[in-house]
Amino acid sequence: MTEKFPGYKGEALRALKEAGAGIGDKIRVMKDEEIYQGVLIPRSEFGDDRHLVLKLNTGYNVGILVTKDTKIERIGVGAKPAFSTPPLPKQKENLPRVAILSTGGTIASRVDYRTGGVRPALTANDLYSVVPELSEIAFLDARILFSVFSENITVEHWSEAAKSIAKFVKNGVAGVVVAHGTDTMGYTAAALSFALQNLPVPVILVGSQRSADRPSSDAATNLIGAVKAAASAPFAEVAIAMHETVSDDSIIFHRGVKARKCHTSRRDAFKSINVPPLARLKDGKIRMLTRDYQKRDSEKEVIVEPRFNEEVTLIKFHPGMGPVIDWHVENGYKGIILEGTGLGHVSNRYFSAIRKAITKKIIVGITSQCIWGRVNMNVYDTGRDLLEIGVIPLKDMLPETALVKMMWVLGQTKDFTEARKLLSKNIANEFSERTVFGD
Amino acid sequence: MVAADYEKLGLKVGLEVHQQLNTKTKLFCDCRTELFKERPEITFLRRLRPTQSELGQIDPVALFEFQKGVKILYDGNKETSCLVEMDEEPPHDLNREALETALIISLMLGANPLDEIHVMRKTVIDGSNTTGFQRTCCVAFNGGIDIKEKVVPIQHIGLEEDAARKMGAEGDTLRYRIDRLCIPLVEVATSPVIYTPKEAEEVALAIGRILRATGRVKRGLGTIRQDLNISITDGALVEIKGVQELELVSLVVENEVQRQLNLLKIKEELAKRGAKKDEIKDEFVDVTSVFRKTKCKIIHSAVEEGKHVLAVRLPRFGGLLKKELMPNVRLGTEMADRAGHWGRVGGIFHTDELPAYGITVEEIKTLMQTMNAKQDDTVVLAADIFENVVDALKAVNGRAMEALKGIPNETRAAKPDGSTRYSRPRPGATRMYPETDVPPTEIPRPYVERLNKYLPELPEQKMQRFIRDYGLNEKLSKQVLNSEFTQLFEETIERSNISPTIVAVTLTETLKALNRESVEVKNVSDKQFLELFHLVGLGHVVKEAIPDIIAWLSRHKNVKTIEAIEALSLSMLSQKELENIVDSLIEENRKLLLENEKRAFGVIMGLTMKKVRGKAEAGVVSEIVNRRLTLFKKKS
């Protein structure tokens, strides 16, 4: 595979080079009795090495097997994509200023129907032209923070994002929107919730479950909702903005530490776990769904604590589990979150490993793999034993949030006792004292 | 209408036939390929946003719809739709059964299958696809269809997903049902080298025969749809979508040619009158006050509701709006279609058709004065909320300007009577980009060769076999092949001991006759037909009763054929029952029979048949009457 011929290799690449034909060129392929004429387009990296892909006049792509008898002729130079943006809506200076930071998820994009390529829209101008409604809501400042798939996000990215957001907040924006891939958006939201405290304005993470190139994408609606919340929502917390249902008529705001991606593909994949969501946008209005929230207040000054420690792991206990705890202890990990069964249990086979870890001043906390509900270590012997060993019960905190919190805690202090205390302290409403009945 | 000289007119027709496949599952998921009639179990609301192309251009129609805030409500049930149709889950792999059928059809049409199939997304933003695009792929190129006089080239054979069914529209909300979405469709497209309406119909029939010869396609209303591209030398290329019956194809072509010729005449007339583009102005006058006391019900209730009546003057258009373009369609109709589409008004009024609808001569006079209209002008008006009427009258003006130029390039929708109506401007270059969620599918040569070796019998061969093996005459054999019942016919002959001719006549002529009598023949399922023929074959019911049984079945859903026979009391009488009936009739007419022995048979036979028609064969009855009369004579 070469840069000039993306996706092409082997026999197909050799034939193309021989014909002097490149991507975007008009070519004619003769084979058996058929003549195919069209534009040579890139091949998927996972395609085999024997087919060419042509885009015909009709717009269809076809794959042609290259054989000994295949003749390829270059009949025209490929036209370069002509980028032109439609007239932009006027930026309105009097609207609230909102910063949009992109991390790599494609929140908006354009399609090149000539080559079939999809091109992300990242700058403020791009966003305005693709989602013109934004110009009626806020005066945007768009920045590219980094360009990574969300599964490739690390703690360094969290730190960097926290610092950039803080800078915008200190400069007095009405709110910040972070465009993020949905896979790890819950983790990032939790990380920012701990790293950015005493926020005067909201920080809204937003993603989409259907790619932005399609007319049915949820990206634009989610983005509009996010910008609206950043510009004018009454809360000043880190939240996730996504579809509330499979319909396009309401956007729901989940508290960053309480949200989890619960579906692989649905638009309403994110759910608030163990608490009602923060707020809802419907019919153009944002309504709070809880009384217990941090209010927007420009007098407040953001506190940034952007350090995280990666020497932390999340272990999901399961029947027949191997010596995973020992391995982490031996390899110098400083914190372990257990995702136990039911009310917060692991098999007594691992008691000695856990005891060893705690003796070595490794912090061990426990959550439940049930996802919904809170742990309670007093009901069964196993729970009482784990408490006695020194495992910290983490109430109704999500396992993923607990993991992020442990990373953050160990970024703040190296002291065993202080870290244990900090882990149990409610920092960003990651614990709720009451579990209210919900659907 | 005088038959046109199509050659002289330079008529060119291209045909696209879309046929639903009878696969077990849908094209990109494992849902059943069926429609539902019950109440929906799932309803969700969406908006489709026009995607910008790299060139920064947005389809103007799509943009208009979006800006109008069009919402779409989708209904579905769990049996026929899953998250894929809801656009809540990526598509699964391309259905191999559907692909194989498309390949078989391609080979039967002598086309060359592609080496590798790439699924594309074709942007469709009217709501008929939850995704905003239709998934479609090219399967083969360059075949041909033989229609005796010539071979018509087949440009392309494609495989695509069917769209959702539009169930209605209310205000700015469209309603679609997603059961039909994603049912596999094979598309067969000819080159535009069809030169007469009759030829178009022959090609459509010939393609239909090939499709059905695979034995893998659906039957019934809406399972096959034709699109036509029609042009004449001085006219325009007009696309007509959704002709549902093959029999309508030639009529649709004839009508379109007439429409284009009449539009050309209107253009000439306008030129003669000196009509000019810049005389048509978007100057709309509020004439609500003219109609304060109107007797016109529509305008009256609009004014009552506080809506506006706006009018526009079309200079030198006087009398032209009522000119008929094709049966039931006038230039005024075309303007009304546009107004309804762009302004969502229920209709328009124009002075060419007034006074009528309760609008008086006096009102027209005031209207013409208010509008400064001259004798040869036409005034068009509509009543609705202000914004809608403005859009509607703008669309009327747009259509009027096109009348100056001749024939607009547009997409029209076919109606069941063979006429057409405006549906939208012709889309620009097809907007397609790859469906990256479905990997390309290789079609290995050996697989194609194997398919080619075991192709289903071609329609011509089938016809010869029907004549040879089943004793059908040529006409009947052809009728069966042109009907959608070829497969059912063969299945019946295989399973039942019944005369093939009876089955063939029933499935063609009888059904046609019943259809004419407004019997909803399409309600009768294959299973019911099979049961019916089986029972006739067993002698349980006579063939004469077939039409009555079918009519009864069409009115009763989910029943067995035997229930129809019972309900209609059509069961065959036993020998003993017949003898009893004959004996009692002889007894009742004793005196008469003794007086007139010669007429005895005729009288008793007639009376008996009157009583047992549909429940006994005439031959059997005659034998019994003879036998019992002889006995009676002996006794007496």
PDB file of C-alpha atoms in Angstrom, chain A residues 15-209:
ATOM      1  CA  ALA A  15      -1.426  -2.882 -12.963  1.00  0.00           C
ATOM      2  CA  LEU A  16      -2.288   0.697 -11.970  1.00  0.00           C
ATOM      3  CA  LYS A  17       1.335   1.762 -11.870  1.00  0.00           C
ATOM      4  CA  GLU A  18       1.939   0.175 -15.247  1.00  0.00           C
ATOM      5  CA  ALA A  19      -0.958   2.139 -16.711  1.00  0.00           C
ATOM      6  CA  GLY A  20       0.269   5.320 -15.049  1.00  0.00           C
ATOM      7  CA  ALA A  21      -3.146   5.834 -13.497  1.00  0.00           C
ATOM      8  CA  GLY A  22      -3.646   7.432 -10.101  1.00  0.00           C
ATOM      9  CA  ILE A  23      -6.484   8.018  -7.680  1.00  0.00           C
ATOM     10  CA  GLY A  24      -9.004  10.462  -9.083  1.00  0.00           C
ATOM     11  CA  ASP A  25      -7.918   9.810 -12.689  1.00  0.00           C
ATOM     12  CA  LYS A  26     -10.456   8.928 -15.322  1.00  0.00           C
ATOM     13  CA  ILE A  27      -9.633   5.461 -16.541  1.00  0.00           C
ATOM     14  CA  ARG A  28     -10.987   2.881 -18.954  1.00  0.00           C
ATOM     15  CA  VAL A  29     -10.749  -0.797 -18.081  1.00  0.00           C
ATOM     16  CA  MET A  30     -11.251  -3.421 -20.781  1.00  0.00           C
ATOM     17  CA  LYS A  31     -11.841  -7.005 -19.840  1.00  0.00           C
ATOM     18  CA  ASP A  32     -13.568  -9.889 -21.624  1.00  0.00           C
ATOM     19  CA  GLU A  33     -16.303  -8.131 -23.602  1.00  0.00           C
ATOM     20  CA  GLU A  34     -16.885  -5.385 -21.065  1.00  0.00           C
ATOM     21  CA  ILE A  35     -15.581  -1.842 -21.023  1.00  0.00           C
ATOM     22  CA  TYR A  36     -15.772   0.076 -17.773  1.00  0.00           C
ATOM     23  CA  GLN A  37     -15.133   3.793 -17.646  1.00  0.00           C
ATOM     24  CA  GLY A  38     -14.952   5.887 -14.538  1.00  0.00           C
ATOM     25  CA  VAL A  39     -12.884   7.545 -11.861  1.00  0.00           C
ATOM     26  CA  LEU A  40     -10.373   5.444  -9.950  1.00  0.00           C
ATOM     27  CA  ILE A  41     -11.145   5.677  -6.271  1.00  0.00           C
ATOM     28  CA  PRO A  42      -9.296   4.503  -3.167  1.00  0.00           C
ATOM     29  CA  ARG A  43      -9.787   0.946  -2.012  1.00  0.00           C
ATOM     30  CA  SER A  44     -10.659  -0.051   1.519  1.00  0.00           C
ATOM     31  CA  GLU A  45      -7.546  -1.137   3.387  1.00  0.00           C
ATOM     32  CA  PHE A  46      -9.253  -4.411   4.146  1.00  0.00           C
ATOM     33  CA  GLY A  47     -10.084  -5.170   0.523  1.00  0.00           C
ATOM     34  CA  ASP A  48      -8.108  -7.800  -1.339  1.00  0.00           C
ATOM     35  CA  ASP A  49      -5.225  -7.008  -3.704  1.00  0.00           C
ATOM     36  CA  ARG A  50      -6.920  -8.145  -6.913  1.00  0.00           C
ATOM     37  CA  HIS A  51      -9.713  -5.618  -7.527  1.00  0.00           C
ATOM     38  CA  LEU A  52      -9.843  -2.019  -8.786  1.00  0.00           C
ATOM     39  CA  VAL A  53     -12.658   0.249  -7.673  1.00  0.00           C
ATOM     40  CA  LEU A  54     -14.181   2.608 -10.236  1.00  0.00           C
ATOM     41  CA  LYS A  55     -16.837   5.219  -9.722  1.00  0.00           C
ATOM     42  CA  LEU A  56     -19.009   5.206 -12.830  1.00  0.00           C
ATOM     43  CA  ASN A  57     -20.878   8.144 -14.345  1.00  0.00           C
ATOM     44  CA  THR A  58     -24.057   6.873 -12.751  1.00  0.00           C
ATOM     45  CA  GLY A  59     -22.467   7.338  -9.345  1.00  0.00           C
ATOM     46  CA  TYR A  60     -22.157   3.619  -8.627  1.00  0.00           C
ATOM     47  CA  ASN A  61     -18.889   2.104  -7.473  1.00  0.00           C
ATOM     48  CA  VAL A  62     -17.914  -1.203  -9.022  1.00  0.00           C
ATOM     49  CA  GLY A  63     -15.050  -3.571  -8.280  1.00  0.00           C
ATOM     50  CA  ILE A  64     -13.184  -5.051 -11.240  1.00  0.00           C
ATOM     51  CA  LEU A  65     -10.995  -8.106 -10.916  1.00  0.00           C
ATOM     52  CA  VAL A  66      -7.566  -7.541 -12.445  1.00  0.00           C
ATOM     53  CA  THR A  67      -6.509 -10.513 -14.589  1.00  0.00           C
ATOM     54  CA  LYS A  68      -3.842 -11.100 -17.231  1.00  0.00           C
ATOM     55  CA  ASP A  69      -6.263  -9.894 -19.899  1.00  0.00           C
ATOM     56  CA  THR A  70      -7.308  -6.694 -18.161  1.00  0.00           C
ATOM     57  CA  LYS A  71      -6.304  -3.553 -20.037  1.00  0.00           C
ATOM     58  CA  ILE A  72      -6.180  -0.306 -18.108  1.00  0.00           C
ATOM     59  CA  GLU A  73      -5.997   3.018 -19.898  1.00  0.00           C
ATOM     60  CA  ARG A  74      -5.742   6.437 -18.338  1.00  0.00           C
ATOM     61  CA  ILE A  75      -8.049   8.706 -20.301  1.00  0.00           C
ATOM     62  CA  GLY A  76      -8.148  11.844 -18.220  1.00  0.00           C
ATOM     63  CA  VAL A  77      -6.658  13.662 -15.300  1.00  0.00           C
ATOM     64  CA  GLY A  78      -8.550  13.513 -12.059  1.00  0.00           C
ATOM     65  CA  ALA A  79     -10.174  16.743 -11.032  1.00  0.00           C
ATOM     66  CA  LYS A  80      -9.066  17.978  -7.629  1.00  0.00           C
ATOM     67  CA  PRO A  81     -11.874  18.382  -5.158  1.00  0.00           C
ATOM     68  CA  ALA A  82     -13.125  21.944  -5.360  1.00  0.00           C
ATOM     69  CA  PHE A  83     -13.743  23.146  -1.857  1.00  0.00           C
ATOM     70  CA  SER A  84     -16.090  26.006  -1.563  1.00  0.00           C
ATOM     71  CA  THR A  85     -18.173  27.001   1.364  1.00  0.00           C
ATOM     72  CA  PRO A  86     -21.615  28.471   0.891  1.00  0.00           C
ATOM     73  CA  PRO A  87     -22.085  32.008   2.165  1.00  0.00           C
ATOM     74  CA  LEU A  88     -21.693  31.891   5.914  1.00  0.00           C
ATOM     75  CA  PRO A  89     -24.330  33.158   8.270  1.00  0.00           C
ATOM     76  CA  LYS A  90     -23.251  36.323  10.079  1.00  0.00           C
ATOM     77  CA  GLN A  91     -21.552  35.809  13.441  1.00  0.00           C
ATOM     78  CA  LYS A  92     -23.579  37.687  15.986  1.00  0.00           C
ATOM     79  CA  GLU A  93     -21.312  39.492  18.453  1.00  0.00           C
ATOM     80  CA  ASN A  94     -24.061  40.042  20.990  1.00  0.00           C
ATOM     81  CA  LEU A  95     -24.716  36.299  21.479  1.00  0.00           C
ATOM     82  CA  PRO A  96     -23.095  34.315  24.316  1.00  0.00           C
ATOM     83  CA  ARG A  97     -19.588  33.153  23.475  1.00  0.00           C
ATOM     84  CA  VAL A  98     -19.158  29.404  23.359  1.00  0.00           C
ATOM     85  CA  ALA A  99     -15.935  27.481  22.786  1.00  0.00           C
ATOM     86  CA  ILE A 100     -16.146  24.239  20.797  1.00  0.00           C
ATOM     87  CA  LEU A 101     -13.190  21.919  21.266  1.00  0.00           C
ATOM     88  CA  SER A 102     -12.946  18.837  19.070  1.00  0.00           C
ATOM     89  CA  THR A 103     -11.074  15.743  20.145  1.00  0.00           C
ATOM     90  CA  GLY A 104     -11.434  13.663  16.985  1.00  0.00           C
ATOM     91  CA  GLY A 105     -15.001  12.522  16.865  1.00  0.00           C
ATOM     92  CA  THR A 106     -16.712  13.754  13.716  1.00  0.00           C
ATOM     93  CA  ILE A 107     -19.507  15.943  14.918  1.00  0.00           C
ATOM     94  CA  ALA A 108     -20.096  17.472  11.492  1.00  0.00           C
ATOM     95  CA  SER A 109     -18.908  16.574   8.036  1.00  0.00           C
ATOM     96  CA  ARG A 110     -19.299  17.002   4.332  1.00  0.00           C
ATOM     97  CA  VAL A 111     -19.522  14.376   1.653  1.00  0.00           C
ATOM     98  CA  ASP A 112     -17.567  14.479  -1.568  1.00  0.00           C
ATOM     99  CA  TYR A 113     -19.989  12.718  -3.900  1.00  0.00           C
ATOM    100  CA  ARG A 114     -17.370  12.690  -6.620  1.00  0.00           C
ATOM    101  CA  THR A 115     -14.995  10.433  -4.743  1.00  0.00           C
ATOM    102  CA  GLY A 116     -17.289   9.224  -2.025  1.00  0.00           C
ATOM    103  CA  GLY A 117     -15.036  10.702   0.617  1.00  0.00           C
ATOM    104  CA  VAL A 118     -16.312  12.129   3.865  1.00  0.00           C
ATOM    105  CA  ARG A 119     -14.523  15.195   5.197  1.00  0.00           C
ATOM    106  CA  PRO A 120     -14.923  16.413   8.748  1.00  0.00           C
ATOM    107  CA  ALA A 121     -15.978  19.970   9.451  1.00  0.00           C
ATOM    108  CA  LEU A 122     -13.882  21.263  12.314  1.00  0.00           C
ATOM    109  CA  THR A 123     -13.409  24.994  12.171  1.00  0.00           C
ATOM    110  CA  ALA A 124     -16.008  27.444  13.361  1.00  0.00           C
ATOM    111  CA  ASN A 125     -16.737  28.375   9.765  1.00  0.00           C
ATOM    112  CA  ASP A 126     -17.188  24.750   8.817  1.00  0.00           C
ATOM    113  CA  LEU A 127     -19.572  24.238  11.694  1.00  0.00           C
ATOM    114  CA  TYR A 128     -21.557  27.343  10.809  1.00  0.00           C
ATOM    115  CA  SER A 129     -21.899  26.293   7.223  1.00  0.00           C
ATOM    116  CA  VAL A 130     -22.913  22.724   8.034  1.00  0.00           C
ATOM    117  CA  VAL A 131     -25.135  23.578  11.005  1.00  0.00           C
ATOM    118  CA  PRO A 132     -26.249  27.158  10.283  1.00  0.00           C
ATOM    119  CA  GLU A 133     -28.644  27.173  13.244  1.00  0.00           C
ATOM    120  CA  LEU A 134     -25.625  27.566  15.542  1.00  0.00           C
ATOM    121  CA  SER A 135     -25.196  31.162  14.458  1.00  0.00           C
ATOM    122  CA  GLU A 136     -28.502  32.017  16.106  1.00  0.00           C
ATOM    123  CA  ILE A 137     -27.472  30.506  19.427  1.00  0.00           C
ATOM    124  CA  ALA A 138     -23.919  31.521  20.152  1.00  0.00           C
ATOM    125  CA  PHE A 139     -20.811  33.305  18.967  1.00  0.00           C
ATOM    126  CA  LEU A 140     -18.461  30.373  18.427  1.00  0.00           C
ATOM    127  CA  ASP A 141     -14.791  29.867  18.913  1.00  0.00           C
ATOM    128  CA  ALA A 142     -13.865  26.443  17.540  1.00  0.00           C
ATOM    129  CA  ARG A 143     -10.562  24.697  18.198  1.00  0.00           C
ATOM    130  CA  ILE A 144      -9.107  21.328  17.366  1.00  0.00           C
ATOM    131  CA  LEU A 145      -7.782  19.909  20.610  1.00  0.00           C
ATOM    132  CA  PHE A 146      -6.567  16.631  19.159  1.00  0.00           C
ATOM    133  CA  SER A 147      -7.535  14.172  16.471  1.00  0.00           C
ATOM    134  CA  VAL A 148      -7.810  10.699  17.945  1.00  0.00           C
ATOM    135  CA  PHE A 149     -10.449   8.004  17.977  1.00  0.00           C
ATOM    136  CA  SER A 150     -12.110   8.014  21.354  1.00  0.00           C
ATOM    137  CA  GLU A 151     -10.775   4.528  22.173  1.00  0.00           C
ATOM    138  CA  ASN A 152      -7.264   5.978  21.874  1.00  0.00           C
ATOM    139  CA  ILE A 153      -7.838   8.705  24.472  1.00  0.00           C
ATOM    140  CA  THR A 154      -5.451   8.542  27.429  1.00  0.00           C
ATOM    141  CA  VAL A 155      -5.080  10.339  30.768  1.00  0.00           C
ATOM    142  CA  GLU A 156      -2.724  12.808  29.076  1.00  0.00           C
ATOM    143  CA  HIS A 157      -5.576  13.844  26.802  1.00  0.00           C
ATOM    144  CA  TRP A 158      -7.788  14.383  29.864  1.00  0.00           C
ATOM    145  CA  SER A 159      -5.175  16.646  31.451  1.00  0.00           C
ATOM    146  CA  GLU A 160      -4.682  18.614  28.276  1.00  0.00           C
ATOM    147  CA  ALA A 161      -8.425  18.988  27.714  1.00  0.00           C
ATOM    148  CA  ALA A 162      -8.943  20.133  31.325  1.00  0.00           C
ATOM    149  CA  LYS A 163      -6.253  22.785  30.979  1.00  0.00           C
ATOM    150  CA  SER A 164      -7.593  24.085  27.641  1.00  0.00           C
ATOM    151  CA  ILE A 165     -11.143  24.233  28.913  1.00  0.00           C
ATOM    152  CA  ALA A 166     -10.009  26.076  32.040  1.00  0.00           C
ATOM    153  CA  LYS A 167      -8.275  28.652  29.865  1.00  0.00           C
ATOM    154  CA  PHE A 168     -11.469  29.366  27.938  1.00  0.00           C
ATOM    155  CA  VAL A 169     -13.497  29.453  31.137  1.00  0.00           C
ATOM    156  CA  LYS A 170     -11.078  31.926  32.720  1.00  0.00           C
ATOM    157  CA  ASN A 171     -11.398  34.060  29.596  1.00  0.00           C
ATOM    158  CA  GLY A 172     -15.057  34.374  30.317  1.00  0.00           C
ATOM    159  CA  VAL A 173     -16.885  32.160  27.814  1.00  0.00           C
ATOM    160  CA  ALA A 174     -20.511  31.341  28.545  1.00  0.00           C
ATOM    161  CA  GLY A 175     -19.752  27.653  28.255  1.00  0.00           C
ATOM    162  CA  VAL A 176     -17.563  25.055  26.609  1.00  0.00           C
ATOM    163  CA  VAL A 177     -18.576  22.237  24.259  1.00  0.00           C
ATOM    164  CA  VAL A 178     -16.284  19.251  23.805  1.00  0.00           C
ATOM    165  CA  ALA A 179     -16.969  17.109  20.732  1.00  0.00           C
ATOM    166  CA  HIS A 180     -15.993  13.555  21.604  1.00  0.00           C
ATOM    167  CA  GLY A 181     -16.354  10.030  20.233  1.00  0.00           C
ATOM    168  CA  THR A 182     -19.009   8.226  22.236  1.00  0.00           C
ATOM    169  CA  ASP A 183     -17.045   5.088  23.149  1.00  0.00           C
ATOM    170  CA  THR A 184     -15.053   6.654  25.985  1.00  0.00           C
ATOM    171  CA  MET A 185     -17.023   9.864  26.372  1.00  0.00           C
ATOM    172  CA  GLY A 186     -18.295   8.678  29.775  1.00  0.00           C
ATOM    173  CA  TYR A 187     -14.720   8.269  31.070  1.00  0.00           C
ATOM    174  CA  THR A 188     -13.639  11.684  29.790  1.00  0.00           C
ATOM    175  CA  ALA A 189     -16.732  13.306  31.277  1.00  0.00           C
ATOM    176  CA  ALA A 190     -15.893  11.777  34.664  1.00  0.00           C
ATOM    177  CA  ALA A 191     -12.263  12.847  34.389  1.00  0.00           C
ATOM    178  CA  LEU A 192     -13.208  16.455  33.591  1.00  0.00           C
ATOM    179  CA  SER A 193     -15.731  16.435  36.449  1.00  0.00           C
ATOM    180  CA  PHE A 194     -12.907  15.774  38.915  1.00  0.00           C
ATOM    181  CA  ALA A 195     -10.279  17.922  37.191  1.00  0.00           C
ATOM    182  CA  LEU A 196     -12.456  21.017  36.817  1.00  0.00           C
ATOM    183  CA  GLN A 197     -14.015  22.077  40.104  1.00  0.00           C
ATOM    184  CA  ASN A 198     -16.011  25.104  41.101  1.00  0.00           C
ATOM    185  CA  LEU A 199     -17.014  25.731  37.474  1.00  0.00           C
ATOM    186  CA  PRO A 200     -18.774  29.037  36.794  1.00  0.00           C
ATOM    187  CA  VAL A 201     -20.236  27.759  33.486  1.00  0.00           C
ATOM    188  CA  PRO A 202     -21.240  24.428  31.964  1.00  0.00           C
ATOM    189  CA  VAL A 203     -18.864  22.107  30.127  1.00  0.00           C
ATOM    190  CA  ILE A 204     -20.848  19.940  27.718  1.00  0.00           C
ATOM    191  CA  LEU A 205     -19.492  16.817  26.056  1.00  0.00           C
ATOM    192  CA  VAL A 206     -21.295  15.848  22.903  1.00  0.00           C
ATOM    193  CA  GLY A 207     -21.097  12.982  20.437  1.00  0.00           C
ATOM    194  CA  SER A 208     -23.196  11.161  17.912  1.00  0.00           C
ATOM    195  CA  GLN A 209     -24.215   7.572  17.302  1.00  0.00           C
TER     196      GLN A 209
END
